[in-house]
Amino acid sequence: MSFISRVRRTDYIVIGSGVAGLRAAIELAPFGRVLVVTKDKPSESSTEYAQGGVAVALSDDDEVSFHYRDTLKAGDGLCRSEAVRTLVEEGPDRITELINWGTQFDKKGFSLAFTQEAAHSRRRILSAKGDSTGKEIERSLLRKVRNFKNITRYSHSCTVDLIVEDGICTGVLLVRGDELIACYARAVILATGGAGRLFSRTTNPPVATGDGIAMGYRAGAVVEDMEFIQFHPTSLFVPGAPQFLLSEAMRGEGAVLRNQNGKRFMSRYHPDAELAPRDVVCRAILSEMVRTRTKYVHLDLTHIEPAFIKKRFPRIYTTCLSFNINITEKPIPVSPSAHYIMGGIKTNINGESSLKGLFAAGEVACTGIHGANRLASNSLLEGLVFGARAGQAAVKYGETVNLPRNLKRITHPEAYEIKKGNTEKIRDNLRKIMWQKVGIIRCEKSLLQAQKKLSAWKHLLSASLLTRPDLELKNMLTVSQIILTSALLRQNSVGAHYRSDYKEKTKGWRRHIRIKQAKDGEIEAKG
Ligand code: FAD
Ligand code: SIN
């Protein structure tokens, strides 16, 4: 395919239209022209599928200090306290603002209804329409964004790479239809979400291919904590069906896990049983699956009042029914899936990356709020708090720089042609390798095996590619390499990173592993 090469100038570019990107765009809009780029339809994002809710210390028996303490505990010693404090202290204002913009959270009578999730010492989770919290937040933010005349939205537009001139990020190169557009701006905010699609079992939507992390890395930004992948214990296990998430809120409302023999098992693994940290529940499920020689366990709600289940989890009830599972009558077959990446583009609490002109917020970023393991329902709040902060910081930075006058038309080198059908084949193989060798339990042997297999596709890391599937594959390979390098370097088990050959927190576990692209294009690791 041949592309028409164009240039475009705006004040600010936001890549991604999930909670973090939209919140950032709202902050930027009063100060200049904003271009929001999304590679799919505007709402397609992890945000849209978030179920359980958003954590915030707003209930009468809760305090910001309790939320702070629970977040640090979940992070297993690797959270940055300044970032956590910012999250929990600014969270209530961001939520109140969201309510004022029309977000309808569930209520008990006239008051907000707070529910329970694992590792929260208080009932502090706000939900919307039962189990459609993300969809409701996305709806209200998109509506708010539409009110700003100077926000332009480019949907179905996939970014190729960031534009960097003299060590400063000045824009982004993207593919939109048959056009290759070089967009220049004062500042760029990455809000591209996570990388769950790197794994063959994942709760994440197809857009979550780690593009922002890969582009930031290629542009020279520092990436941090990439070995920490959170696996969610309960996603639907029906052969041929997607790994639809079965919210932790179900266990919060009393659902229990049973093995193949119908026996509850979680209390043998942790005093908090079904409400133990996610990594503990995942490993317990794996262990029961091995013991009973099956590929799944059961999530059982059949002891809970059916009318309550249908009202509290309407989306889950209907989805499971479409797979012939009536969750009020039958236990649900479940197994773990990749869910969230704690690492990402390293930023400070203002979303500033190590590369001038480049900001990041939401799941793509690593502020240090999650440490080695994220507390459930903290990421929607993260998108709101740090999306707003990144927007504010980008404005401040933008006031100090001029827009480049002579905009360079970028003619991309002839695109490398991956043999027809091979992109899908390589992607499927990569996802299987990442799941089997770099998944919930890792060891040096499995990581080295993965590294060897991935090296067969090394030539694609520097190839010039221009279609969305090819670009995503290149990004997935890049991010997988970074995860592997970090996981090999961390010779201890902390939070969600579990090494069967180093089961404890051995000497030096408190360090953070940082990765940067070296001048020769190889991975350079520190920490
Ligand atoms: P996203 O919402 O994923 O948005 C990323 C955006 O970037 C999308 O618009 C995408 O199209 C765009 N994009 C990506 N790459 C490119 C590219 N190359 N070019 C252009 N655009 C691009 N968290 C909670 O706090 N509570 C929950 O209850 C909860 N439930 C969850 C349930 C599910 C099924 C999943 C998958 C996640 C859940 N999470 C939950 C996690 C949470 O939803 C995400 O971490 C959060 O929504 C991420 O927001 P974001 O704005 O950073 O990214
Ligand atoms: C869930 O509903 O279980 C997901 C919550 C989260 O990942 O924060």
XYZ file of C-alpha atoms and ligand atoms in Angstrom:
588
model
C 0.000 0.000 0.000
C 1.340 3.466 -0.799
C 0.736 6.331 1.628
C 0.231 10.055 1.064
C 2.636 11.911 3.327
C 1.186 14.891 5.240
C 2.082 17.209 8.121
C -0.155 18.666 10.805
C 0.391 21.108 13.617
C -1.503 21.316 16.895
C -0.671 22.408 20.446
C -1.024 19.140 22.330
C -1.310 15.517 21.301
C -2.899 12.870 23.507
C -2.480 9.282 22.337
C -5.329 7.163 23.703
C -8.926 7.841 24.691
C -9.414 5.735 27.811
C -9.849 7.325 31.221
C -6.296 8.755 31.373
C -6.248 10.214 27.851
C -9.696 11.787 28.061
C -9.017 13.248 31.501
C -5.753 14.737 30.222
C -7.475 16.194 27.140
C -10.077 17.941 29.330
C -7.273 19.593 31.301
C -5.455 20.704 28.129
C -8.436 22.017 26.170
C -8.676 25.508 27.710
C -5.029 26.156 26.753
C -4.808 25.249 23.089
C -5.717 22.876 20.304
C -5.709 19.244 21.348
C -5.553 16.209 19.098
C -6.724 12.930 20.656
C -5.543 9.922 18.666
C -7.125 6.477 19.081
C -6.337 3.412 17.051
C -9.871 2.000 17.198
C -13.295 3.494 17.857
C -13.132 6.176 20.577
C -14.511 4.047 23.433
C -12.478 0.890 22.715
C -10.127 0.641 25.697
C -9.604 -1.278 28.935
C -11.521 1.520 30.627
C -14.649 0.557 28.701
C -14.545 -2.977 30.157
C -13.650 -2.152 33.770
C -16.160 -3.879 35.988
C -15.596 -3.886 39.754
C -15.268 -0.176 40.223
C -13.168 2.692 41.360
C -11.533 2.877 44.777
C -11.830 6.148 46.663
C -11.787 7.117 50.328
C -15.152 8.863 50.442
C -17.306 6.725 52.734
C -18.057 7.768 56.319
C -15.957 5.013 57.887
C -13.004 5.448 55.526
C -9.975 7.728 55.564
C -7.397 8.716 52.967
C -4.737 7.311 55.318
C -6.413 3.846 55.239
C -6.482 3.873 51.435
C -2.803 4.919 51.470
C -1.889 2.081 53.838
C -3.793 -0.578 51.836
C -2.185 0.546 48.557
C 1.318 0.369 50.059
C 0.609 -3.069 51.508
C -0.596 -4.434 48.157
C 2.508 -2.965 46.457
C 4.645 -5.248 48.642
C 7.345 -2.739 49.526
C 7.945 -1.207 46.089
C 5.415 1.661 45.920
C 6.632 5.258 45.762
C 5.000 6.837 48.793
C 4.800 10.320 47.233
C 2.866 8.941 44.255
C 0.517 6.902 46.448
C -0.164 9.922 48.637
C -1.008 11.966 45.539
C -3.401 9.259 44.315
C -5.355 8.838 47.528
C -5.396 12.537 48.477
C -6.491 13.861 45.067
C -8.796 10.896 44.339
C -11.865 12.242 46.204
C -11.798 15.557 44.272
C -11.412 13.817 40.908
C -14.386 11.548 41.695
C -16.561 14.408 42.920
C -15.742 16.279 39.710
C -16.669 13.210 37.672
C -20.026 13.014 39.429
C -20.582 16.710 38.631
C -19.872 15.910 34.973
C -22.691 13.379 34.977
C -21.197 10.012 35.982
C -23.889 7.972 37.679
C -22.414 5.803 40.400
C -24.627 3.228 42.134
C -26.421 4.406 45.227
C -27.911 2.983 48.378
C -30.893 5.230 49.007
C -29.573 8.743 48.370
C -25.956 7.971 49.273
C -23.159 6.462 47.225
C -22.948 2.665 47.622
C -19.495 1.359 48.573
C -18.544 -2.273 47.991
C -15.709 -4.540 49.103
C -12.769 -5.912 47.128
C -9.719 -7.947 48.130
C -7.008 -6.270 50.212
C -9.140 -3.169 50.946
C -9.624 -2.701 54.692
C -12.847 -0.752 54.077
C -15.803 -0.909 51.703
C -14.510 1.808 49.345
C -15.322 0.727 45.795
C -17.792 2.770 43.791
C -19.559 0.941 40.980
C -21.848 1.974 38.139
C -24.728 -0.031 36.704
C -23.501 -2.881 38.904
C -20.583 -4.166 36.884
C -20.192 -1.549 34.123
C -18.208 1.082 35.994
C -15.646 1.716 33.250
C -18.291 2.030 30.553
C -20.112 4.696 32.559
C -16.905 6.649 33.237
C -15.896 6.428 29.560
C -19.376 7.590 28.507
C -19.328 10.667 30.709
C -15.743 11.625 29.817
C -16.395 11.273 26.078
C -19.478 13.452 26.485
C -17.454 16.079 28.345
C -14.701 16.014 25.706
C -17.261 16.565 22.911
C -18.116 19.922 24.552
C -14.691 21.351 23.761
C -14.453 22.805 20.273
C -10.666 22.735 20.261
C -10.414 19.013 20.895
C -10.128 17.115 17.612
C -10.432 13.348 17.681
C -8.699 11.043 15.240
C -10.160 7.577 15.681
C -8.982 4.474 13.765
C -5.562 6.112 13.570
C -2.570 4.076 14.640
C 0.662 5.660 15.752
C 3.925 4.503 14.212
C 6.492 6.259 16.377
C 7.171 9.409 18.358
C 9.043 12.197 16.580
C 12.182 13.199 18.456
C 14.355 16.162 17.423
C 17.524 17.091 19.311
C 16.494 14.901 22.241
C 13.011 16.457 22.531
C 9.710 14.813 21.683
C 7.969 17.124 19.207
C 5.203 14.959 17.823
C 4.025 11.650 16.530
C 3.941 9.864 13.209
C 0.666 8.100 12.574
C -1.206 6.182 9.929
C -4.760 7.316 9.193
C -6.455 5.633 6.261
C -4.030 5.996 3.359
C -2.219 8.927 4.935
C 1.040 8.934 6.840
C 0.763 12.033 9.012
C 3.569 13.712 10.936
C 1.753 15.589 13.747
C 3.793 18.208 15.569
C 2.908 19.701 18.964
C 4.328 21.437 22.001
C 3.938 18.266 24.067
C 2.768 14.683 23.655
C 0.918 12.659 26.299
C 0.995 8.880 26.039
C -2.205 7.306 27.410
C -2.165 4.084 25.423
C -3.035 1.712 28.283
C -1.566 -1.701 29.012
C -0.118 -4.747 27.326
C -2.298 -7.697 28.368
C -2.506 -8.941 24.763
C 1.096 -10.085 25.024
C -0.304 -13.131 26.810
C -2.551 -15.768 25.253
C -4.907 -15.626 28.228
C -5.930 -12.077 29.053
C -8.883 -9.988 30.170
C -7.629 -7.079 28.033
C -9.247 -5.875 24.784
C -7.321 -6.169 21.479
C -6.026 -2.565 21.685
C -3.835 -3.429 24.714
C -0.631 -4.289 22.829
C 1.831 -2.118 24.760
C 2.282 0.406 21.917
C 2.990 3.400 24.153
C 5.645 1.566 26.152
C 7.337 0.372 22.953
C 7.229 3.802 21.281
C 8.483 5.569 24.410
C 11.322 3.060 24.702
C 12.313 3.473 21.049
C 12.247 7.259 21.501
C 14.704 7.013 24.399
C 12.457 7.234 27.478
C 13.242 5.151 30.568
C 10.917 2.214 31.249
C 10.581 0.779 34.745
C 9.228 -2.192 36.786
C 8.269 -4.192 33.707
C 8.560 -7.594 35.386
C 5.441 -6.853 37.415
C 2.399 -8.197 35.569
C -0.818 -8.659 37.487
C -2.793 -11.791 36.673
C -6.472 -11.800 37.566
C -7.594 -15.023 39.255
C -11.055 -15.308 37.764
C -11.719 -15.096 34.062
C -14.203 -17.287 32.265
C -12.855 -20.645 31.148
C -14.959 -21.876 28.268
C -13.013 -23.321 25.328
C -13.295 -20.980 22.343
C -14.754 -18.117 24.398
C -12.866 -14.922 25.329
C -11.441 -14.753 28.841
C -14.282 -12.568 30.034
C -13.522 -11.093 33.462
C -15.485 -12.275 36.494
C -15.042 -9.326 38.782
C -13.308 -9.588 42.117
C -16.375 -7.776 43.450
C -18.169 -11.132 43.127
C -15.856 -12.565 45.769
C -16.326 -9.309 47.665
C -20.060 -10.080 47.728
C -19.488 -13.637 48.974
C -18.703 -15.821 45.919
C -16.339 -18.692 46.765
C -13.779 -20.730 44.835
C -14.133 -24.514 44.643
C -11.880 -27.096 43.054
C -12.966 -29.927 40.746
C -14.126 -31.944 43.742
C -16.457 -29.136 44.811
C -14.239 -28.299 47.812
C -13.318 -24.770 48.918
C -9.544 -24.418 49.064
C -8.494 -20.799 49.549
C -8.296 -20.913 53.367
C -5.503 -23.514 52.994
C -3.439 -20.884 51.156
C -4.161 -17.591 52.947
C -6.024 -16.400 56.067
C -8.064 -13.979 53.923
C -9.211 -16.928 51.763
C -11.013 -15.678 48.600
C -10.063 -12.082 49.453
C -6.312 -12.747 49.569
C -4.056 -10.725 47.209
C -4.508 -11.574 43.532
C -1.093 -13.202 43.093
C -1.774 -15.533 46.031
C -5.206 -16.506 44.656
C -3.725 -17.100 41.165
C -1.008 -19.406 42.458
C -3.504 -21.246 44.682
C -5.753 -21.826 41.662
C -2.798 -23.122 39.604
C -1.846 -25.448 42.428
C -5.418 -26.814 42.698
C -5.552 -27.243 38.926
C -2.367 -29.319 39.026
C -3.584 -31.333 42.050
C -6.924 -32.157 40.450
C -5.538 -32.373 36.892
C -7.906 -29.858 35.354
C -7.593 -26.569 33.499
C -9.973 -24.604 35.708
C -11.639 -24.247 39.095
C -15.132 -22.956 39.888
C -16.436 -19.628 41.125
C -19.605 -20.369 43.032
C -22.366 -17.828 43.745
C -25.243 -20.264 43.867
C -25.720 -19.669 47.628
C -26.412 -15.950 46.986
C -29.929 -14.644 46.343
C -30.489 -14.766 42.501
C -32.287 -11.403 42.397
C -29.295 -9.755 44.081
C -26.840 -11.356 41.620
C -28.836 -10.213 38.590
C -29.054 -6.654 39.925
C -25.465 -6.427 41.157
C -23.770 -8.110 38.171
C -26.097 -7.651 35.202
C -23.382 -7.601 32.512
C -21.658 -10.703 33.908
C -24.989 -12.514 34.311
C -26.008 -11.831 30.703
C -22.589 -12.605 29.234
C -22.305 -15.939 31.071
C -25.859 -16.795 30.021
C -24.791 -16.331 26.402
C -22.323 -19.178 27.047
C -25.100 -21.308 28.595
C -24.032 -20.649 32.171
C -26.717 -19.398 34.504
C -24.528 -18.078 37.322
C -27.409 -18.115 39.817
C -27.724 -21.882 39.367
C -24.324 -23.190 38.282
C -20.728 -22.594 39.453
C -18.682 -20.812 36.768
C -15.525 -22.423 35.311
C -12.686 -19.928 35.801
C -8.927 -19.676 35.477
C -6.409 -16.806 35.709
C -5.505 -14.385 32.895
C -3.043 -11.523 32.387
C -4.796 -8.349 33.527
C -2.633 -5.290 34.266
C 0.977 -4.123 33.899
C 2.395 -2.284 36.897
C 5.475 -1.121 34.991
C 5.656 1.307 32.097
C 7.155 4.623 31.037
C 8.801 5.976 34.160
C 7.257 9.284 35.211
C 7.246 11.574 38.201
C 3.946 12.529 39.852
C 3.369 15.132 37.126
C 3.493 12.566 34.358
C 6.857 13.834 33.066
C 8.929 11.096 31.465
C 12.709 11.136 31.163
C 12.310 12.445 27.588
C 11.622 16.176 27.303
C 8.237 16.927 25.744
C 6.893 13.444 26.501
C 4.357 12.813 29.271
C 2.566 9.593 30.208
C -0.486 8.743 32.319
C -2.639 5.736 33.159
C -1.624 2.127 32.664
C 1.167 2.998 30.182
C 2.972 4.953 32.892
C 4.917 3.866 35.932
C 4.523 6.485 38.653
C 5.265 3.924 41.343
C 1.752 3.930 42.834
C 1.309 0.194 42.324
C 4.774 -0.975 43.327
C 5.013 -4.715 42.729
C 1.262 -5.337 42.798
C -1.747 -3.106 42.204
C -4.544 -2.785 44.714
C -7.819 -3.666 42.961
C -9.783 -0.736 41.527
C -6.927 1.729 41.897
C -6.323 2.118 38.165
C -9.443 3.987 37.131
C -8.574 6.414 39.906
C -4.986 6.502 38.623
C -6.231 7.509 35.157
C -8.263 10.375 36.596
C -5.663 11.713 39.019
C -2.559 11.339 36.856
C -4.342 12.095 33.573
C -5.285 15.492 35.041
C -1.792 16.046 36.451
C -0.083 15.117 33.161
C -2.392 17.574 31.371
C -1.473 20.368 33.800
C 2.245 19.644 33.509
C 2.079 19.496 29.693
C 0.426 22.943 29.635
C 3.127 24.362 31.893
C 5.827 22.844 29.715
C 4.040 23.854 26.504
C 4.094 27.516 27.526
C 7.891 27.405 27.520
C 8.366 25.995 24.017
C 7.577 27.195 20.510
C 5.896 25.054 17.952
C 8.387 24.038 15.275
C 7.938 26.405 12.289
C 9.310 24.308 9.504
C 7.426 21.117 9.778
C 9.176 18.183 8.221
C 7.204 15.906 5.990
C 8.293 12.428 6.999
C 8.752 9.952 4.229
C 8.912 6.575 5.822
C 11.361 4.077 4.377
C 9.704 1.460 2.204
C 7.598 -0.669 4.560
C 8.940 -4.143 5.278
C 6.522 -6.781 4.052
C 5.792 -9.562 6.510
C 4.771 -12.646 4.509
C 0.976 -12.906 4.242
C -0.522 -14.637 7.272
C 2.753 -14.536 9.212
C 1.850 -11.545 11.388
C -1.028 -13.489 12.964
C 1.064 -16.657 13.253
C 3.966 -14.904 14.973
C 1.608 -12.981 17.258
C -0.198 -16.171 18.343
C 3.095 -17.952 18.990
C 4.458 -15.008 20.922
C 1.352 -14.864 23.119
C 1.573 -18.582 23.889
C 5.263 -18.315 24.771
C 4.650 -15.348 27.059
C 1.808 -17.166 28.831
C 3.650 -20.453 29.244
C 7.148 -19.175 30.054
C 6.730 -15.659 31.446
C 3.380 -16.101 33.187
C 2.234 -16.450 36.796
C 5.215 -18.619 37.799
C 8.607 -18.033 36.132
C 12.139 -19.339 36.532
C 15.462 -18.772 34.812
C 15.015 -21.825 32.597
C 11.561 -20.780 31.328
C 12.672 -17.167 30.801
C 15.752 -18.192 28.829
C 13.663 -20.552 26.718
C 11.319 -17.666 25.927
C 14.215 -15.377 25.115
C 15.653 -17.917 22.684
C 12.321 -18.342 20.918
C 11.771 -14.593 20.669
C 15.193 -14.058 19.134
C 13.892 -15.664 15.919
C 11.833 -12.499 15.357
C 14.529 -9.977 16.293
C 14.664 -8.597 12.737
C 11.125 -7.213 13.191
C 12.176 -4.962 16.096
C 13.834 -2.482 13.760
C 11.707 -3.119 10.662
C 9.782 -0.271 9.097
C 6.141 -1.394 9.360
C 3.009 0.584 8.599
C -0.173 -1.457 9.038
C -1.871 -1.685 12.439
C -1.387 -5.467 12.852
C 2.289 -5.247 11.865
C 2.932 -2.231 14.095
C 1.228 -3.961 17.011
C 3.320 -7.069 16.497
C 6.529 -5.031 16.508
C 5.421 -3.301 19.723
C 4.411 -6.593 21.346
C 7.815 -8.077 20.540
C 9.584 -4.999 21.915
C 7.625 -5.001 25.175
C 8.011 -8.776 25.578
C 11.793 -8.413 25.305
C 11.748 -5.712 27.976
C 9.581 -7.831 30.320
C 11.874 -10.812 29.813
C 15.019 -8.825 30.526
C 13.493 -7.385 33.707
C 12.118 -10.745 34.876
C 15.526 -12.383 34.400
C 17.240 -9.605 36.311
C 14.879 -9.781 39.287
C 16.185 -12.845 41.062
C 13.642 -12.778 43.859
C 9.883 -13.001 44.328
C 8.072 -9.761 45.094
C 4.400 -8.917 44.603
C 3.141 -10.231 41.283
C 6.621 -11.369 40.120
C 7.042 -14.954 41.299
C 10.234 -16.869 40.510
C 10.093 -20.568 41.437
C 13.906 -20.563 41.564
C 14.039 -17.547 43.936
C 10.925 -17.826 46.074
C 11.896 -15.264 48.690
C 12.706 -11.571 48.848
C 16.458 -12.010 48.591
C 19.103 -9.288 49.028
C 18.552 -6.233 46.852
C 14.815 -6.871 46.317
C 13.952 -3.223 46.954
C 15.630 -1.956 43.777
C 13.623 -0.914 40.729
C 14.732 -2.256 37.354
C 15.002 0.443 34.703
C 15.390 -0.182 31.007
C 16.488 2.133 28.229
C 17.383 1.620 24.602
C 21.152 1.798 24.171
C 22.765 3.607 21.224
C 23.360 0.316 19.399
C 19.631 -0.487 19.687
C 20.164 -3.152 22.369
C 18.414 -3.162 25.745
C 20.291 -1.400 28.535
C 19.165 -2.310 32.054
C 19.895 -0.590 35.357
C 18.897 -1.340 38.906
P -7.100 2.374 28.245
O -8.397 2.594 28.889
O -6.743 0.979 27.892
O -7.041 3.249 26.923
C -5.972 3.116 26.023
C -6.283 3.908 24.774
O -5.129 4.011 23.949
C -7.360 3.302 23.891
O -8.170 4.343 23.443
C -6.576 2.701 22.722
O -7.293 2.602 21.537
C -5.472 3.723 22.589
N -4.261 3.243 21.918
C -3.450 2.219 22.273
N -2.416 2.125 21.421
C -2.575 3.092 20.486
C -1.856 3.492 19.337
N -0.736 2.873 18.942
N -2.316 4.507 18.605
C -3.446 5.157 18.963
N -4.179 4.833 20.057
C -3.742 3.811 20.801
N -9.390 -1.002 36.951
C -10.066 -0.477 37.991
O -9.599 0.466 38.634
N -11.291 -0.982 38.318
C -11.875 -2.007 37.646
O -12.967 -2.414 37.967
C -11.162 -2.580 36.564
N -11.684 -3.610 35.846
C -11.046 -4.024 34.718
C -11.659 -4.972 33.902
C -11.082 -5.356 32.709
C -11.762 -6.381 31.839
C -9.836 -4.794 32.331
C -9.186 -5.196 31.054
C -9.204 -3.864 33.156
C -9.805 -3.473 34.341
N -9.218 -2.516 35.162
C -9.907 -2.016 36.231
C -7.982 -1.848 34.747
C -8.345 -0.510 34.099
O -9.506 -0.662 33.341
C -7.240 0.013 33.215
O -6.002 -0.060 33.856
C -7.506 1.476 32.858
O -8.798 1.605 32.346
C -6.474 1.951 31.870
O -6.855 3.215 31.415
P -5.939 3.971 30.372
O -6.630 5.229 30.032
O -4.560 4.019 30.868
O -5.903 2.975 29.104
C -12.351 -6.538 38.891
O -13.494 -6.098 38.772
O -12.082 -7.605 39.441
C -11.245 -5.773 38.319
C -10.837 -4.718 39.251
C -9.472 -4.234 38.923
O -8.757 -4.855 38.160
O -9.087 -3.205 39.481
